[in-house]
C-alpha positions as a printed NumPy array, in Angstrom:
array([[ 26.027, -21.037,  41.126],
       [ 23.37 , -21.801,  38.589],
       [ 20.524, -20.905,  40.976],
       [ 19.58 , -17.066,  41.594],
       [ 19.624, -16.001,  45.201],
       [ 16.08 , -15.541,  45.236],
       [ 13.495, -17.461,  43.289],
       [ 12.388, -15.783,  40.106],
       [  8.706, -14.469,  39.874],
       [  6.988, -13.42 ,  36.779],
       [  4.206, -10.922,  36.049],
       [  1.97 , -11.018,  32.97 ],
       [  3.07 ,  -8.578,  30.223],
       [ -0.124,  -7.923,  29.048],
       [ -2.355,  -5.53 ,  31.412],
       [ -5.417,  -7.301,  30.185],
       [ -4.242, -11.025,  30.637],
       [ -6.533, -13.295,  32.224],
       [ -4.591, -15.188,  34.976],
       [ -6.954, -17.646,  35.975],
       [ -4.923, -20.466,  34.659],
       [ -1.817, -22.108,  36.032],
       [  1.268, -22.483,  33.879],
       [  2.125, -25.775,  32.121],
       [  4.813, -27.575,  34.064],
       [  5.886, -30.819,  34.983],
       [  4.382, -32.338,  38.057],
       [  7.72 , -33.564,  39.222],
       [ 10.977, -31.756,  38.047],
       [ 13.235, -34.942,  38.533],
       [ 11.163, -36.614,  35.762],
       [ 13.159, -35.773,  32.669],
       [ 12.098, -36.99 ,  29.149],
       [ 14.416, -39.725,  28.695],
       [ 12.957, -41.447,  31.866],
       [  9.498, -41.559,  30.531],
       [  7.602, -43.799,  28.275],
       [  6.378, -41.456,  25.688],
       [  5.96 , -41.294,  21.959],
       [  8.538, -39.257,  20.041],
       [  6.189, -36.37 ,  19.681],
       [  5.018, -36.441,  23.303],
       [  8.654, -36.552,  24.48 ],
       [  9.701, -33.577,  22.292],
       [  6.78 , -31.654,  23.929],
       [  7.535, -32.644,  27.374],
       [ 11.203, -32.021,  26.979],
       [ 10.123, -28.525,  25.699],
       [  8.07 , -27.713,  28.718],
       [ 10.648, -29.385,  31.197],
       [ 13.511, -27.141,  29.869],
       [ 11.567, -24.005,  29.959],
       [ 10.44 , -24.548,  33.584],
       [ 13.826, -25.225,  34.587],
       [ 15.61 , -22.34 ,  32.766],
       [ 13.06 , -19.788,  34.313],
       [ 14.438, -20.374,  37.608],
       [ 18.189, -20.457,  36.655],
       [ 20.891, -17.865,  36.854],
       [ 21.301, -15.507,  34.09 ],
       [ 24.048, -16.191,  31.503],
       [ 27.002, -13.774,  31.295],
       [ 28.129, -12.526,  27.928],
       [ 31.031, -10.323,  27.247],
       [ 30.271,  -7.898,  24.097],
       [ 33.01 ,  -6.124,  22.315],
       [ 32.429,  -3.463,  19.987],
       [ 35.716,  -2.404,  17.427],
       [ 35.515,   0.965,  15.594],
       [ 37.885,   1.341,  12.781],
       [ 38.415,   4.771,  11.334],
       [ 39.704,   4.844,   7.809],
       [ 42.385,   7.515,   6.729],
       [ 42.091,   9.237,   3.33 ],
       [ 40.315,  12.133,   1.682],
       [ 37.144,  10.972,   3.352],
       [ 36.866,   9.457,   6.703],
       [ 34.886,   6.213,   7.062],
       [ 34.054,   4.262,  10.275],
       [ 33.699,   0.48 ,  10.095],
       [ 32.198,  -1.364,  12.976],
       [ 32.644,  -4.852,  14.119],
       [ 30.746,  -6.692,  17.202],
       [ 31.817,  -9.926,  19.076],
       [ 30.564, -11.852,  21.987],
       [ 31.874, -14.534,  24.183],
       [ 30.115, -16.469,  26.827],
       [ 31.836, -16.005,  30.305],
       [ 29.221, -17.958,  32.148],
       [ 26.667, -20.208,  30.609],
       [ 23.921, -19.955,  33.258],
       [ 20.595, -20.953,  31.964],
       [ 22.198, -21.816,  28.448],
       [ 23.675, -24.974,  30.066],
       [ 20.13 , -26.622,  29.797],
       [ 20.128, -26.519,  26.073],
       [ 22.06 , -28.677,  23.738],
       [ 22.844, -26.105,  21.48 ],
       [ 24.131, -22.426,  22.616],
       [ 21.252, -19.911,  22.035],
       [ 23.855, -17.337,  20.828],
       [ 26.79 , -17.558,  18.256],
       [ 30.112, -16.808,  19.946],
       [ 32.28 , -14.556,  17.822],
       [ 35.691, -13.293,  19.389],
       [ 37.599, -10.169,  18.018],
       [ 41.256,  -9.747,  17.903],
       [ 42.839,  -8.09 ,  21.039],
       [ 43.54 ,  -4.519,  19.914],
       [ 44.437,  -1.264,  21.781],
       [ 43.121,   2.113,  20.977],
       [ 44.872,   3.749,  18.204],
       [ 46.613,   0.542,  16.796],
       [ 47.259,   0.768,  12.947],
       [ 45.351,  -1.574,  10.845],
       [ 45.924,  -2.506,   7.077],
       [ 42.869,  -2.89 ,   4.773],
       [ 43.117,  -6.414,   3.116],
       [ 39.749,  -6.657,   1.39 ],
       [ 36.834,  -4.454,   0.944],
       [ 33.537,  -5.84 ,  -0.143],
       [ 30.96 ,  -3.339,  -1.647],
       [ 27.125,  -4.215,  -1.186],
       [ 24.075,  -2.221,  -1.948],
       [ 21.004,  -2.747,   0.084],
       [ 17.501,  -1.436,   0.185],
       [ 15.154,  -0.963,   3.118],
       [ 12.118,  -3.534,   2.775],
       [  8.46 ,  -2.774,   4.023],
       [  7.29 ,  -4.762,   6.907],
       [  5.917,  -8.206,   6.028],
       [  2.149,  -8.932,   5.641],
       [  0.464, -10.301,   8.766],
       [ -0.052, -13.872,   9.345],
       [ -2.49 , -15.017,  11.797],
       [  0.227, -15.47 ,  14.456],
       [  1.683, -12.106,  14.123],
       [ -1.597, -10.427,  13.979],
       [ -2.514, -11.943,  17.274],
       [  1.   , -10.695,  18.721],
       [ -0.149,  -7.238,  17.363],
       [ -3.475,  -7.542,  19.344],
       [ -1.494,  -8.502,  22.498],
       [  0.844,  -5.564,  22.104],
       [ -1.75 ,  -2.978,  21.715],
       [ -4.11 ,  -4.62 ,  24.455],
       [ -6.917,  -5.111,  22.124],
       [ -9.347,  -7.916,  23.134],
       [ -8.412, -10.86 ,  25.45 ],
       [ -6.835, -14.381,  24.727],
       [-10.483, -15.873,  24.403],
       [-11.382, -13.377,  21.76 ],
       [ -8.469, -13.44 ,  19.522],
       [ -9.826, -16.222,  17.442],
       [-13.259, -14.926,  17.083],
       [-12.123, -11.536,  15.971],
       [-10.018, -13.163,  13.156],
       [-12.759, -15.458,  12.076],
       [-15.336, -12.698,  11.906],
       [-12.845, -10.867,   9.567],
       [-12.721, -13.761,   7.112],
       [-16.623, -14.413,   7.323],
       [-17.273, -10.908,   6.369],
       [-14.741, -11.064,   3.57 ],
       [-12.656,  -8.092,   4.83 ],
       [ -9.587, -10.142,   4.67 ],
       [ -8.205, -13.326,   2.765],
       [ -5.565, -15.613,   3.259],
       [ -2.702, -15.978,   0.769],
       [ -0.084, -18.572,   0.109],
       [  2.216, -18.793,   2.81 ],
       [ -0.275, -17.62 ,   5.456],
       [ -0.181, -14.016,   4.614],
       [ -3.36 , -12.036,   5.24 ],
       [ -4.474,  -9.256,   2.943],
       [ -7.518,  -6.913,   2.921],
       [ -9.933,  -7.421,   0.311],
       [-11.632,  -4.512,  -1.501],
       [-14.595,  -4.781,   0.811],
       [-12.289,  -4.543,   3.834],
       [-10.401,  -1.568,   2.273],
       [-13.642,   0.356,   1.63 ],
       [-14.945,  -0.428,   5.321],
       [-11.786,   0.581,   6.771],
       [-11.984,   4.024,   4.452],
       [-15.318,   4.621,   5.666],
       [-14.954,   4.099,   9.314],
       [-11.516,   5.913,   9.455],
       [-13.359,   8.777,   7.688],
       [-16.527,   8.908,   9.909],
       [-15.719,   7.125,  13.257],
       [-12.003,   7.912,  13.822],
       [-12.205,   7.667,  17.658],
       [-13.941,   4.083,  17.425],
       [-11.335,   2.601,  15.204],
       [ -8.4  ,   4.056,  16.873],
       [ -6.25 ,   1.321,  17.895],
       [ -6.346,   2.662,  21.551],
       [-10.133,   2.503,  21.672],
       [-10.59 ,  -0.966,  22.442],
       [ -7.864,  -0.824,  25.354],
       [ -9.725,   2.03 ,  26.753],
       [-12.886,   0.378,  26.547],
       [-11.473,  -2.82 ,  28.272],
       [ -9.959,  -0.679,  30.96 ],
       [-13.447,   1.057,  31.613],
       [-14.886,  -2.224,  31.836],
       [-12.394,  -3.265,  34.484],
       [-13.052,  -0.185,  36.555],
       [-16.81 ,  -0.848,  36.439],
       [-16.139,  -4.351,  37.707],
       [-14.071,  -2.798,  40.549],
       [-16.856,  -0.407,  41.335],
       [-14.728,   2.641,  40.419],
       [-17.024,   3.508,  37.546],
       [-20.873,   3.041,  36.85 ],
       [-22.243,   1.093,  33.961],
       [-25.033,   3.803,  33.027],
       [-22.65 ,   6.688,  33.116],
       [-19.944,   4.952,  31.008],
       [-22.465,   3.775,  28.437],
       [-24.031,   7.175,  28.268],
       [-20.777,   9.019,  27.613],
       [-19.975,   6.687,  24.747],
       [-23.59 ,   6.276,  23.079],
       [-24.769,   9.913,  23.05 ],
       [-21.943,  11.084,  20.67 ],
       [-21.814,   7.815,  18.796],
       [-25.629,   7.525,  18.208],
       [-25.534,  11.279,  16.647],
       [-22.587,  10.347,  14.434],
       [-24.38 ,   7.223,  13.192],
       [-27.462,   9.238,  12.157],
       [-25.298,  11.737,  10.488],
       [-23.384,   9.345,   8.262],
       [-26.292,   6.9  ,   7.522],
       [-27.047,   8.262,   4.254],
       [-23.498,   8.243,   2.936],
       [-22.975,   4.446,   3.94 ],
       [-25.15 ,   3.437,   0.806],
       [-23.049,   5.56 ,  -1.478],
       [-19.873,   3.838,  -0.822],
       [-18.356,   1.917,  -3.967],
       [-16.481,  -1.141,  -3.502],
       [-13.533,  -1.562,  -6.065],
       [-13.877,  -4.507,  -8.564],
       [-11.11 ,  -6.701,  -9.881],
       [-10.896,  -7.166, -13.529],
       [-10.735, -10.622, -15.228],
       [ -9.809, -11.874, -18.575],
       [-13.218, -13.702, -19.135],
       [-16.19 , -12.456, -21.312],
       [-19.754, -12.28 , -20.524],
       [-21.462, -15.267, -22.17 ],
       [-24.629, -12.965, -22.521],
       [-23.335,  -9.59 , -23.731],
       [-19.769, -10.342, -24.402],
       [-18.481,  -7.675, -22.303],
       [-15.75 ,  -8.331, -19.787],
       [-16.674, -10.06 , -16.449],
       [-15.099,  -8.498, -13.06 ],
       [-14.911,  -9.985,  -9.488],
       [-17.157,  -8.587,  -7.034],
       [-18.02 ,  -9.318,  -3.491],
       [-21.127, -10.544,  -2.189],
       [-22.368, -11.953,   1.225],
       [-20.937, -15.297,   0.645],
       [-17.593, -13.892,  -0.714],
       [-16.17 , -13.422,  -4.363],
       [-18.333, -13.901,  -7.572],
       [-17.951, -13.149, -11.162],
       [-20.371, -10.599, -12.573],
       [-20.762,  -8.927, -15.8  ],
       [-19.367,  -5.198, -16.1  ],
       [-21.99 ,  -4.098, -18.527],
       [-25.16 ,  -2.416, -17.577],
       [-27.959,  -3.294, -17.826],
       [-26.458,  -6.997, -18.269],
       [-27.145,  -8.439, -14.942],
       [-25.321, -12.015, -15.283],
       [-23.668, -12.948, -12.064],
       [-21.918, -16.281, -11.65 ],
       [-20.9  , -17.682,  -8.328],
       [-17.655, -19.567,  -8.393],
       [-14.901, -20.65 ,  -5.808],
       [-12.744, -17.762,  -6.387],
       [-11.504, -17.389,  -2.792],
       [-10.317, -21.012,  -2.387],
       [-11.861, -23.88 ,  -0.434],
       [-12.79 , -21.74 ,   2.678],
       [-15.938, -20.438,   1.044],
       [-18.769, -22.718,   0.438],
       [-20.244, -21.199,  -2.796],
       [-22.788, -22.362,  -4.968],
       [-21.712, -23.172,  -8.675],
       [-25.071, -22.319, -10.036],
       [-25.825, -19.219, -12.072],
       [-27.605, -16.488, -10.298],
       [-29.681, -14.014, -12.343]])
């Protein structure tokens, strides 16, 4: 009863997935982690792989879900909702030591049964904005939108760091820098089609069609390049006029006494005097150990 009638087969969820590699699985399913002489870490990893391999071919678990709606009687009608669930057949849950879901049974009631209010807890909650991306959640977003391929995810993110478009905060959160914000504003204003989230997916699809012989490379390049080249020539002069936001500091310039600000250069952040014509720049480790900056003065 724990095996499905037909062996399960899985397809890649991403249309652009490269499926040249086999799945990671045990060479002998009869060899469980406790039968092998492995280190503690290796045993945990093997056990994880073994269990995932087994459960993907097991019968589905059956869970009974119950919803209870209670309508309050008074000047205003309020509806309270409670949900419960109970496992009727454990199926693939049986492989795991701990049940993946929490069972919660509701009392047996019939429709229109009267209920007494025993306690009322009042809470005020506010909606929260979505959290900042981490490298892991950013990669999931790339996969979700068919941007890039598994082999290009790491280079995409490392390029954003190298060009100081993004930086990592405590806890692994990624935030855009002033350079990144200015770049995005410029590209969205002048090249909306290129920076659209669907552009890369469409380009990848065209490359696949070219590889399959359904499209030709010259025609595809021409369709993209001609309008793109004209737009580049049109906005080339405006590119040099973009101003990058600076960050204020509480440090004073050692030459003129005016306040220092944080600017962005080729190698990351540096301190610069806000006064003109004073041109004191001071490179420091302002962005953490990921940037290898000189501590010398640059005049």
